[in-house]
Amino acid sequence: MAIWPTSKSVLLHLALVVVFAITLAPFAWMVSTSLKPTGASFTLPPQWIPRPATLVQYKTLFAQMNFARATLNSLVVAVSVTVLGLFINSLAGFAFAKYQFPGRQRLFGLLLASMMIPGQVAMLPLFMMFNKLGLLNNYLGLIIPGMASMFGIFLLKQFMMSIPDALLDSARIDGASEWRIYWQVVLPLTKPALATLAVFSFMGAWNDFLWPLIVMTKQSMYTLPVALANLTGEEHRTQYELLMAGSVVVILPIAIAFLAMQRFYMSGITAGSVKE
Amino acid sequence: MSLSDLSLYSLGDWRLTSFVGFANYAALLRDGLFWRALANTFYFVLVAGPVTVGVSFVAALALNSRLVKLRSVFRLGFFMPVVTTLVAVAVVWRWIYHPRFGLLNYLLSVIGIQGPDWLATTTWAMPALILMAVWKNFGYNMIIFLAGLQSIAPSYYEAARIDGANAWQSTWRITVPLLGPTTLFVSIVTTIGYLQFFAEPYIMTQGGPLDSTLSVVLLMYQEAFKFWNMGYAAAIAFTLFAVILLLTLAQMRTQRRHL
């Protein structure tokens, strides 16, 4: 970039601050409204700082609206998808990176091509299958489709390819089994990529909406986004304060997870997207 | 599945399903609602897509400038909407668009404009959803553009400066062409994502008013899980897949010509 005069620097900062305010204002408004008593958000001009602030909306959510159960459901699903997904994707990545087997390239190409198919196309047959298998309103119905991901296999495979084969061979000479090589040699060296994938899987499972909406029809099995969407459905008595509190409950864990792990997340979304 | 008349009755007993050939597709072509949903989805993709990519490109350029302090703080702030749950975000925006007590109409009233009832008028419902989608998604593309910008060697810019190029020229003649592959990636990902537009209209408008925000996926959802016309819904899903495939190939084609 050419060196700009200082006045341009000021303008640039000003523009960035305005955009910054626009991106964060809805979140500020959400938190602020969630702390107001019922009906208090209907004021003009809008009141940014709730006076008095109250936690009554949160109490209602957890005591009456099944949000405690929905939070538990979301946690069970997101954690299982993450842990099982890491295991399965790393096994597949390991096989693709370190073993020569017939049809390897073709199989991998086929898997990559499957990324082109939008989720909705697979959703209907999957729903029919899960209906037959009795997996509707069952945690497995959300966990199984989320476990293996092409993105995960690809990420881990690329990372594992950078581990020298000599390391694996020396472990073999020392008498390690193939399983042990995977578990004690390759996996520990893959930690940075595993962390990246863990953040992605967790966020993906936590934020997912359409599939949980389809599979979980019983209120006690709703995940947080579905529970929140269900809350908006009660058209005639829309309580925005309550809805905002619900939104905070859905967003807060993911915002914290993201801020704590952003290093991994940022490296993950740029992996494979930029070609020199 | 898209070639059968699979419905609620078949869920209990497979034998009640029969092969109907391309009847579902034929019905689809005659279904005004389907064309409406397709047109709405294209409207959304063709407006929200370029705006999102444009905003994220400008944001990335601005953040990449060496003059900017606290770059990581801005970057994080711009990225927050991306990681947050769409449902929660849509709920908040529904409140922002509230005709009387929403933030947007309040801000407009400050500068003397009487804002419309955004989500309840056929003209404004879609632009309102587009505005929200741009807000939600530009941060993702911005990060990818930033990575692309950082992979451009500074020596190009030095050479251009020595040749007397100004900031505008070096952006237009060096940055834009070199970001070609990144732009292709970003536009394909954005297009595919936007073609699957669902939660926004589901939460905020239920496809209304008067089907003005009904999207293809929302129609598929309604056919499948509200009316249980699974075979028909599968035909919608396959048509969407075909559209995505065609658009992606077309994008790759046009881009190749530019490079």
Coordinates of C-alpha atoms in Angstrom, one line a residue:
Chain A
M1 CA 0.0 0.0 0.0
A2 CA 1.1 3.5 -0.7
I3 CA 1.7 5.6 2.4
W4 CA -1.5 7.7 2.9
P5 CA -1.5 11.1 4.5
T6 CA -2.6 11.2 8.1
S7 CA -6.0 12.7 7.4
K8 CA -6.8 9.6 5.4
S9 CA -5.7 7.5 8.4
V10 CA -8.2 9.3 10.6
L11 CA -11.0 8.8 8.0
L12 CA -10.1 5.2 7.7
H13 CA -10.3 4.7 11.4
L14 CA -13.6 6.6 11.5
A15 CA -15.1 4.3 8.9
L16 CA -13.9 1.2 10.7
V17 CA -15.3 2.4 14.0
V18 CA -18.7 3.0 12.3
V19 CA -18.7 -0.5 10.8
F20 CA -17.5 -1.9 14.1
A21 CA -20.5 -0.3 15.9
I22 CA -22.9 -1.6 13.3
T23 CA -21.6 -5.2 13.6
L24 CA -21.7 -5.1 17.4
A25 CA -24.8 -3.0 18.1
P26 CA -27.3 -5.9 17.6
F27 CA -25.4 -7.9 20.3
A28 CA -25.4 -4.9 22.7
W29 CA -29.1 -4.4 22.1
M30 CA -29.8 -8.1 22.6
V31 CA -28.0 -8.2 26.0
S32 CA -29.5 -4.9 27.1
T33 CA -33.1 -5.9 26.2
S34 CA -32.6 -9.3 27.9
L35 CA -32.1 -7.6 31.2
K36 CA -35.3 -5.6 31.1
P37 CA -38.6 -6.5 32.7
T38 CA -41.4 -7.7 30.4
G39 CA -42.7 -4.9 28.2
A40 CA -39.9 -2.4 29.1
S41 CA -38.3 -2.6 25.7
F42 CA -41.3 -0.8 24.1
T43 CA -40.0 2.7 24.8
L44 CA -39.0 5.5 22.5
P45 CA -36.3 6.5 22.3
P46 CA -34.8 3.0 22.9
Q47 CA -33.2 2.6 26.3
W48 CA -29.7 1.2 25.9
I49 CA -29.0 0.7 29.6
P50 CA -31.8 -1.2 31.4
R51 CA -32.9 0.5 34.6
P52 CA -33.6 -1.5 36.7
A53 CA -31.7 -4.5 35.3
T54 CA -33.3 -7.8 36.1
L55 CA -32.6 -11.4 35.5
V56 CA -36.3 -12.3 35.5
Q57 CA -36.3 -13.3 31.8
Y58 CA -33.5 -15.8 32.3
K59 CA -35.4 -17.2 35.3
T60 CA -38.5 -17.7 33.2
L61 CA -36.5 -19.3 30.4
F62 CA -34.9 -21.9 32.6
A63 CA -37.9 -22.5 34.9
Q64 CA -40.7 -22.6 32.4
M65 CA -39.5 -22.7 28.8
N66 CA -37.5 -25.9 28.8
F67 CA -34.2 -24.0 28.2
A68 CA -32.3 -26.0 30.8
R69 CA -33.2 -29.2 28.9
A70 CA -32.4 -27.6 25.5
T71 CA -29.0 -26.4 26.8
L72 CA -28.2 -29.9 28.0
N73 CA -29.3 -31.4 24.6
S74 CA -27.2 -28.9 22.7
L75 CA -24.2 -29.7 25.0
V76 CA -24.6 -33.5 24.7
V77 CA -24.9 -33.3 20.9
A78 CA -22.1 -30.8 20.3
V79 CA -19.6 -32.5 22.6
S80 CA -20.3 -36.0 21.2
V81 CA -20.1 -34.8 17.6
T82 CA -16.8 -33.1 18.4
V83 CA -15.2 -36.0 20.2
L84 CA -16.4 -38.8 18.0
G85 CA -15.8 -36.7 14.9
L86 CA -12.2 -36.1 15.8
F87 CA -11.7 -39.8 16.3
I88 CA -13.3 -40.9 13.0
N89 CA -11.9 -38.1 10.8
S90 CA -8.4 -38.6 12.2
L91 CA -8.6 -42.3 11.4
A92 CA -9.7 -41.6 7.9
G93 CA -7.2 -38.9 7.5
F94 CA -4.5 -41.2 8.8
A95 CA -5.4 -43.9 6.3
F96 CA -5.5 -41.5 3.3
A97 CA -2.2 -39.8 4.3
K98 CA -0.1 -42.8 5.3
Y99 CA -1.3 -45.9 3.5
Q100 CA -1.1 -46.9 -0.1
F101 CA -4.2 -48.9 -1.1
P102 CA -5.8 -49.5 -4.4
G103 CA -8.3 -46.8 -5.4
R104 CA -7.0 -44.4 -2.8
Q105 CA -7.0 -41.4 -5.1
R106 CA -10.3 -42.2 -6.6
L107 CA -12.0 -42.7 -3.3
F108 CA -10.6 -39.4 -2.0
G109 CA -11.7 -37.6 -5.1
L110 CA -15.2 -39.1 -4.7
L111 CA -15.3 -37.9 -1.1
L112 CA -14.2 -34.4 -2.2
A113 CA -16.9 -34.3 -4.9
S114 CA -19.5 -35.2 -2.3
M115 CA -18.8 -31.8 -0.7
M116 CA -20.6 -30.3 -3.7
I117 CA -23.9 -31.9 -2.8
P118 CA -26.0 -29.5 -0.6
G119 CA -27.1 -31.0 2.7
Q120 CA -30.8 -30.6 1.8
V121 CA -30.6 -33.2 -0.9
A122 CA -29.3 -35.9 1.5
M123 CA -31.7 -34.7 4.2
L124 CA -34.9 -36.3 3.0
P125 CA -33.5 -39.9 2.4
L126 CA -31.6 -39.6 5.7
F127 CA -34.8 -38.6 7.4
M128 CA -36.6 -41.6 6.0
M129 CA -33.8 -43.9 7.0
F130 CA -33.7 -42.5 10.5
N131 CA -37.4 -42.8 10.8
K132 CA -37.1 -46.6 10.0
L133 CA -34.2 -47.0 12.4
G134 CA -36.1 -45.2 15.2
L135 CA -33.5 -42.4 15.5
L136 CA -35.9 -39.5 15.5
N137 CA -36.0 -37.8 18.8
N138 CA -32.8 -39.6 19.7
Y139 CA -29.4 -38.0 20.3
L140 CA -27.9 -40.4 17.8
G141 CA -30.1 -38.9 15.1
L142 CA -28.1 -35.6 15.5
I143 CA -24.7 -37.2 16.3
I144 CA -24.3 -39.7 13.6
P145 CA -24.7 -37.4 10.5
G146 CA -22.4 -34.9 12.1
M147 CA -19.5 -37.2 12.9
A148 CA -17.6 -37.7 9.7
S149 CA -16.9 -34.5 7.7
M150 CA -15.1 -34.2 4.4
F151 CA -13.6 -30.9 5.6
G152 CA -12.2 -32.7 8.7
I153 CA -10.8 -35.6 6.8
F154 CA -9.2 -33.2 4.3
L155 CA -7.7 -31.0 7.0
L156 CA -6.3 -33.8 9.0
K157 CA -5.0 -35.7 5.9
Q158 CA -3.1 -32.6 4.7
F159 CA -1.6 -32.1 8.1
M160 CA -0.6 -35.7 8.6
M161 CA 1.1 -35.8 5.2
S162 CA 3.7 -33.4 6.7
I163 CA 4.7 -36.0 9.3
P164 CA 7.7 -37.8 8.0
D165 CA 7.2 -41.5 7.1
A166 CA 10.6 -42.2 8.7
L167 CA 9.0 -41.5 12.1
L168 CA 6.4 -44.2 11.5
D169 CA 8.9 -46.6 10.2
S170 CA 11.2 -46.3 13.2
A171 CA 8.2 -46.9 15.4
R172 CA 7.4 -50.0 13.4
I173 CA 11.0 -51.2 13.8
D174 CA 10.6 -50.7 17.6
G175 CA 7.7 -53.1 17.3
A176 CA 4.8 -50.7 17.6
S177 CA 1.5 -51.9 16.2
E178 CA -0.3 -49.8 13.5
W179 CA -2.9 -48.8 16.1
R180 CA -0.2 -47.6 18.5
I181 CA 1.5 -45.7 15.8
Y182 CA -1.8 -43.9 15.1
W183 CA -2.5 -43.3 18.7
Q184 CA 0.9 -42.5 20.1
V185 CA 2.9 -41.1 17.2
V186 CA 0.6 -39.5 14.7
L187 CA -2.2 -38.1 16.9
P188 CA 0.0 -36.2 19.3
L189 CA 1.8 -34.6 16.3
T190 CA -1.6 -33.6 14.8
K191 CA -2.8 -31.7 17.8
P192 CA -2.9 -28.2 16.2
A193 CA -5.1 -29.5 13.3
L194 CA -7.2 -31.5 15.8
A195 CA -7.8 -28.3 17.8
T196 CA -8.9 -26.4 14.7
L197 CA -11.3 -29.2 13.7
A198 CA -12.6 -29.4 17.3
V199 CA -13.6 -25.7 17.2
F200 CA -15.3 -26.1 13.9
S201 CA -17.2 -29.3 14.8
F202 CA -18.4 -27.8 18.1
M203 CA -19.6 -24.6 16.4
G204 CA -21.2 -26.4 13.5
A205 CA -23.1 -28.7 15.8
W206 CA -24.1 -25.9 18.2
N207 CA -25.3 -23.6 15.4
D208 CA -27.1 -26.2 13.3
F209 CA -30.8 -25.5 12.8
L210 CA -32.5 -27.2 9.9
W211 CA -31.6 -30.8 10.7
P212 CA -32.3 -30.7 14.5
L213 CA -35.6 -29.0 13.6
I214 CA -36.5 -32.0 11.4
V215 CA -35.2 -34.8 13.6
M216 CA -36.2 -33.5 17.1
T217 CA -40.0 -33.2 17.2
K218 CA -40.5 -33.7 20.9
Q219 CA -40.1 -30.5 22.9
S220 CA -37.9 -32.3 25.5
M221 CA -35.4 -33.1 22.7
Y222 CA -35.1 -29.6 21.2
T223 CA -31.6 -28.2 20.9
L224 CA -31.2 -24.5 21.8
P225 CA -31.7 -23.0 18.3
V226 CA -34.9 -25.0 17.8
A227 CA -36.1 -24.1 21.3
L228 CA -35.5 -20.5 20.5
A229 CA -37.3 -20.7 17.2
N230 CA -40.2 -22.4 18.9
L231 CA -40.4 -19.5 21.3
T232 CA -40.8 -17.0 18.5
G233 CA -43.6 -19.1 17.1
E234 CA -45.9 -18.0 19.8
E235 CA -47.1 -15.1 17.7
H236 CA -49.7 -13.3 19.8
R237 CA -47.7 -12.7 22.9
T238 CA -44.3 -12.1 21.5
Q239 CA -42.2 -11.1 24.5
Y240 CA -39.1 -9.5 23.0
E241 CA -37.3 -9.3 26.4
L242 CA -37.7 -13.1 26.8
L243 CA -36.6 -13.8 23.2
M244 CA -33.5 -11.6 23.7
A245 CA -32.6 -13.5 26.8
G246 CA -33.0 -16.7 24.8
S247 CA -30.7 -15.4 22.1
V248 CA -28.1 -14.5 24.7
V249 CA -28.3 -18.1 26.1
V250 CA -27.8 -19.5 22.6
I251 CA -25.0 -17.2 21.6
L252 CA -23.0 -16.8 24.7
P253 CA -21.3 -20.2 24.8
I254 CA -20.3 -20.0 21.2
A255 CA -19.0 -16.5 21.5
I256 CA -16.9 -17.5 24.5
A257 CA -15.6 -20.6 22.7
F258 CA -14.8 -18.6 19.6
L259 CA -12.9 -15.9 21.5
A260 CA -10.9 -18.5 23.4
M261 CA -10.0 -20.5 20.4
Q262 CA -10.0 -17.9 17.6
R263 CA -6.4 -18.7 16.7
F264 CA -7.4 -22.1 15.6
Y265 CA -10.6 -21.0 14.0
M266 CA -9.0 -18.3 11.9
S267 CA -6.3 -20.6 10.6
G268 CA -9.0 -23.2 9.8
I269 CA -11.1 -21.1 7.6
T270 CA -8.2 -19.8 5.5
A271 CA -6.8 -23.3 5.1
G272 CA -7.3 -24.4 1.5
S273 CA -9.1 -21.2 0.5
V274 CA -6.1 -19.2 -0.7
K275 CA -4.0 -20.5 -3.6
E276 CA -0.7 -18.9 -4.3
Chain B
M1 CA -37.1 -40.7 -4.0
S2 CA -37.9 -37.8 -6.3
L3 CA -39.3 -40.3 -8.7
S4 CA -41.9 -41.6 -6.3
D5 CA -45.1 -40.4 -4.6
L6 CA -43.6 -40.9 -1.2
S7 CA -45.9 -39.3 1.4
L8 CA -47.0 -39.5 5.0
Y9 CA -48.8 -42.8 4.4
S10 CA -45.6 -44.4 3.0
L11 CA -43.8 -43.5 6.3
G12 CA -45.8 -46.3 7.9
D13 CA -45.8 -48.7 5.0
W14 CA -43.4 -48.6 2.1
R15 CA -45.8 -50.6 -0.1
L16 CA -48.1 -47.6 -0.4
T17 CA -45.4 -45.8 -2.4
S18 CA -45.3 -46.1 -6.2
F19 CA -42.9 -45.1 -8.9
V20 CA -44.2 -42.0 -10.7
G21 CA -41.4 -41.3 -13.1
F22 CA -40.9 -37.6 -13.7
A23 CA -44.4 -36.6 -12.6
N24 CA -43.0 -34.7 -9.6
Y25 CA -40.8 -32.7 -11.8
A26 CA -43.6 -32.0 -14.3
A27 CA -45.8 -30.9 -11.4
L28 CA -42.9 -28.7 -10.1
L29 CA -42.6 -26.9 -13.4
R30 CA -46.4 -26.1 -13.3
D31 CA -46.3 -25.0 -9.7
G32 CA -46.4 -21.2 -9.4
L33 CA -45.2 -21.4 -5.8
F34 CA -42.0 -23.2 -6.9
W35 CA -41.2 -20.5 -9.5
R36 CA -41.9 -17.9 -6.9
A37 CA -39.5 -19.5 -4.5
L38 CA -36.9 -19.9 -7.2
A39 CA -37.2 -16.3 -8.2
N40 CA -37.0 -15.1 -4.6
T41 CA -33.9 -17.3 -4.0
F42 CA -32.2 -15.8 -7.1
Y43 CA -33.2 -12.3 -6.0
F44 CA -31.5 -13.0 -2.7
V45 CA -28.4 -14.6 -4.2
L46 CA -27.9 -12.0 -6.9
V47 CA -28.2 -9.0 -4.6
A48 CA -26.9 -10.3 -1.3
G49 CA -24.0 -12.2 -2.9
P50 CA -22.3 -9.4 -4.7
V51 CA -23.0 -7.0 -1.8
T52 CA -21.5 -9.4 0.7
V53 CA -18.4 -10.0 -1.4
G54 CA -18.0 -6.3 -2.1
V55 CA -18.3 -5.2 1.5
S56 CA -15.9 -7.9 2.7
F57 CA -13.4 -7.0 0.1
V58 CA -13.4 -3.3 1.1
A59 CA -13.3 -4.3 4.8
A60 CA -10.3 -6.5 4.1
L61 CA -8.5 -3.8 2.2
A62 CA -9.1 -1.3 5.0
L63 CA -8.0 -3.7 7.7
N64 CA -4.9 -4.7 5.7
S65 CA -3.7 -1.1 5.6
R66 CA -0.6 -0.5 7.7
L67 CA -2.1 2.7 9.0
V68 CA -4.8 0.9 11.0
K69 CA -4.2 0.4 14.7
L70 CA -5.9 -2.3 16.7
R71 CA -6.4 -4.4 13.6
S72 CA -7.1 -7.6 15.5
V73 CA -9.9 -5.9 17.6
F74 CA -11.7 -4.7 14.4
R75 CA -11.2 -8.1 12.8
L76 CA -12.7 -9.9 15.8
G77 CA -15.6 -7.5 15.9
F78 CA -16.4 -7.9 12.2
F79 CA -16.2 -11.6 12.7
M80 CA -18.6 -12.0 15.7
P81 CA -21.8 -12.2 13.5
V82 CA -20.3 -15.1 11.6
V83 CA -19.8 -17.4 14.5
T84 CA -23.0 -16.7 16.3
T85 CA -26.1 -18.8 15.8
L86 CA -28.3 -17.7 12.9
V87 CA -31.5 -18.3 14.8
A88 CA -30.5 -16.0 17.6
V89 CA -29.3 -13.4 15.2
A90 CA -32.6 -13.6 13.2
V91 CA -34.6 -13.1 16.4
V92 CA -32.7 -10.0 17.3
W93 CA -33.0 -8.6 13.8
R94 CA -36.7 -9.2 13.8
W95 CA -36.8 -6.9 16.8
I96 CA -34.5 -4.3 15.1
Y97 CA -37.0 -4.3 12.2
H98 CA -40.0 -3.8 14.5
P99 CA -42.1 -1.1 12.9
R100 CA -42.7 1.1 15.9
F101 CA -40.1 0.2 18.5
G102 CA -37.3 -1.2 16.4
L103 CA -33.8 0.3 16.3
L104 CA -33.8 0.8 12.6
N105 CA -37.0 2.9 12.3
Y106 CA -35.9 4.8 15.4
L107 CA -32.6 5.8 13.7
L108 CA -34.5 6.7 10.5
S109 CA -36.9 8.8 12.5
V110 CA -34.0 10.8 14.0
I111 CA -33.1 11.9 10.4
G112 CA -36.8 12.5 9.7
I113 CA -37.7 9.4 7.7
Q114 CA -40.8 7.4 8.5
G115 CA -39.6 3.8 8.1
P116 CA -41.8 1.0 6.7
D117 CA -43.0 -2.1 8.5
W118 CA -39.9 -3.9 7.2
L119 CA -40.9 -7.5 7.4
A120 CA -44.6 -7.0 6.7
T121 CA -44.4 -5.3 3.3
T122 CA -43.7 -7.3 0.1
T123 CA -41.3 -4.6 -1.1
W124 CA -39.1 -4.4 2.0
A125 CA -39.1 -7.9 3.5
M126 CA -36.5 -9.2 1.1
P127 CA -34.2 -6.2 1.3
A128 CA -34.4 -6.5 5.1
L129 CA -33.4 -10.1 5.0
I130 CA -30.6 -9.2 2.6
L131 CA -29.3 -6.5 4.9
M132 CA -29.2 -8.9 7.8
A133 CA -27.4 -11.6 5.7
V134 CA -24.7 -9.2 4.6
W135 CA -24.2 -8.1 8.2
K136 CA -24.0 -11.7 9.3
N137 CA -21.7 -13.1 6.6
F138 CA -19.2 -10.5 5.3
G139 CA -16.7 -11.2 8.1
Y140 CA -16.1 -14.7 6.8
N141 CA -15.2 -13.6 3.3
M142 CA -13.2 -10.7 4.8
I143 CA -10.9 -13.1 6.6
I144 CA -10.3 -15.1 3.4
F145 CA -9.6 -11.9 1.5
L146 CA -7.2 -10.8 4.3
A147 CA -5.3 -14.1 4.0
G148 CA -5.2 -13.5 0.2
L149 CA -3.9 -10.0 0.6
Q150 CA -1.2 -11.1 2.9
S151 CA 0.0 -13.6 0.4
I152 CA 0.7 -10.9 -2.2
A153 CA 4.4 -10.0 -2.1
P154 CA 5.1 -6.4 -1.1
S155 CA 7.6 -6.1 -3.9
Y156 CA 4.8 -5.7 -6.4
Y157 CA 3.6 -2.6 -4.7
E158 CA 7.1 -1.1 -4.3
A159 CA 7.7 -1.6 -8.0
A160 CA 4.4 0.1 -8.8
R161 CA 5.2 3.0 -6.5
I162 CA 8.6 3.5 -8.2
D163 CA 6.7 3.5 -11.6
G164 CA 4.5 6.3 -10.1
A165 CA 1.3 4.4 -9.5
N166 CA -1.1 5.9 -6.9
A167 CA -2.9 3.9 -4.3
W168 CA -6.0 3.5 -6.4
Q169 CA -4.0 2.2 -9.4
S170 CA -2.0 -0.3 -7.4
T171 CA -5.2 -1.6 -5.8
W172 CA -7.0 -1.9 -9.1
R173 CA -4.1 -3.2 -11.2
I174 CA -2.2 -5.4 -8.7
T175 CA -4.5 -6.4 -5.8
V176 CA -7.7 -7.1 -7.7
P177 CA -6.1 -9.3 -10.4
L178 CA -3.9 -11.2 -8.0
L179 CA -6.9 -11.9 -5.8
G180 CA -8.7 -13.6 -8.7
P181 CA -8.6 -17.2 -7.3
T182 CA -9.5 -15.9 -3.8
T183 CA -12.5 -14.0 -5.2
L184 CA -13.6 -17.1 -7.1
F185 CA -13.5 -19.2 -4.0
V186 CA -15.3 -16.6 -2.0
S187 CA -18.1 -16.1 -4.6
I188 CA -18.7 -19.8 -5.0
V189 CA -18.9 -20.4 -1.2
T190 CA -21.2 -17.4 -0.8
T191 CA -23.4 -18.4 -3.7
I192 CA -23.8 -22.0 -2.5
G193 CA -24.5 -20.8 1.1
Y194 CA -27.1 -18.2 -0.1
L195 CA -28.9 -20.7 -2.4
Q196 CA -29.6 -22.7 0.8
F197 CA -31.3 -19.7 2.4
F198 CA -33.7 -21.0 5.0
A199 CA -33.5 -20.0 8.6
E200 CA -33.8 -16.2 7.9
P201 CA -37.2 -16.5 6.3
Y202 CA -38.3 -19.3 8.6
I203 CA -37.7 -17.3 11.7
M204 CA -38.4 -13.8 10.5
T205 CA -41.2 -13.9 7.9
Q206 CA -42.3 -17.6 7.5
G207 CA -41.9 -16.9 3.8
G208 CA -44.4 -14.0 3.8
P209 CA -45.8 -11.5 3.3
L210 CA -47.6 -13.1 0.3
D211 CA -44.7 -15.5 -0.3
S212 CA -42.3 -12.6 -1.0
T213 CA -39.6 -14.3 1.0
L214 CA -40.4 -17.9 0.4
S215 CA -37.1 -19.6 -0.6
V216 CA -36.5 -22.9 -2.3
V217 CA -35.3 -24.7 0.9
L218 CA -38.2 -23.2 2.9
L219 CA -40.6 -24.6 0.2
M220 CA -38.9 -27.9 0.4
Y221 CA -39.1 -28.0 4.2
Q222 CA -42.8 -27.1 4.0
E223 CA -43.6 -29.7 1.4
A224 CA -41.6 -32.4 3.2
F225 CA -42.3 -31.8 6.9
K226 CA -45.6 -29.8 6.9
F227 CA -47.5 -31.6 4.1
W228 CA -45.4 -34.8 4.1
N229 CA -45.1 -34.8 0.3
M230 CA -41.6 -36.4 0.5
G231 CA -41.4 -37.4 -3.2
Y232 CA -42.3 -33.9 -4.3
A233 CA -39.9 -32.3 -1.8
A234 CA -37.1 -34.6 -3.1
A235 CA -37.7 -33.3 -6.5
I236 CA -37.3 -29.7 -5.2
A237 CA -34.1 -30.7 -3.5
F238 CA -32.7 -32.2 -6.7
T239 CA -33.6 -29.2 -8.7
L240 CA -31.8 -27.0 -6.1
F241 CA -28.8 -29.3 -6.4
A242 CA -28.8 -28.9 -10.2
V243 CA -29.0 -25.1 -9.9
I244 CA -26.1 -25.0 -7.5
L245 CA -24.0 -27.2 -9.7
L246 CA -24.8 -25.1 -12.8
L247 CA -24.1 -21.9 -11.1
T248 CA -20.8 -23.1 -9.6
L249 CA -19.6 -24.4 -13.0
A250 CA -20.6 -21.1 -14.7
Q251 CA -18.7 -19.1 -12.1
M252 CA -15.6 -21.2 -12.5
R253 CA -15.9 -20.7 -16.3
T254 CA -16.2 -16.9 -16.3
Q255 CA -13.4 -16.6 -13.8
R256 CA -11.1 -18.7 -16.0
R257 CA -11.6 -16.4 -18.8
H258 CA -10.5 -13.5 -16.7
L259 CA -7.3 -15.1 -15.6

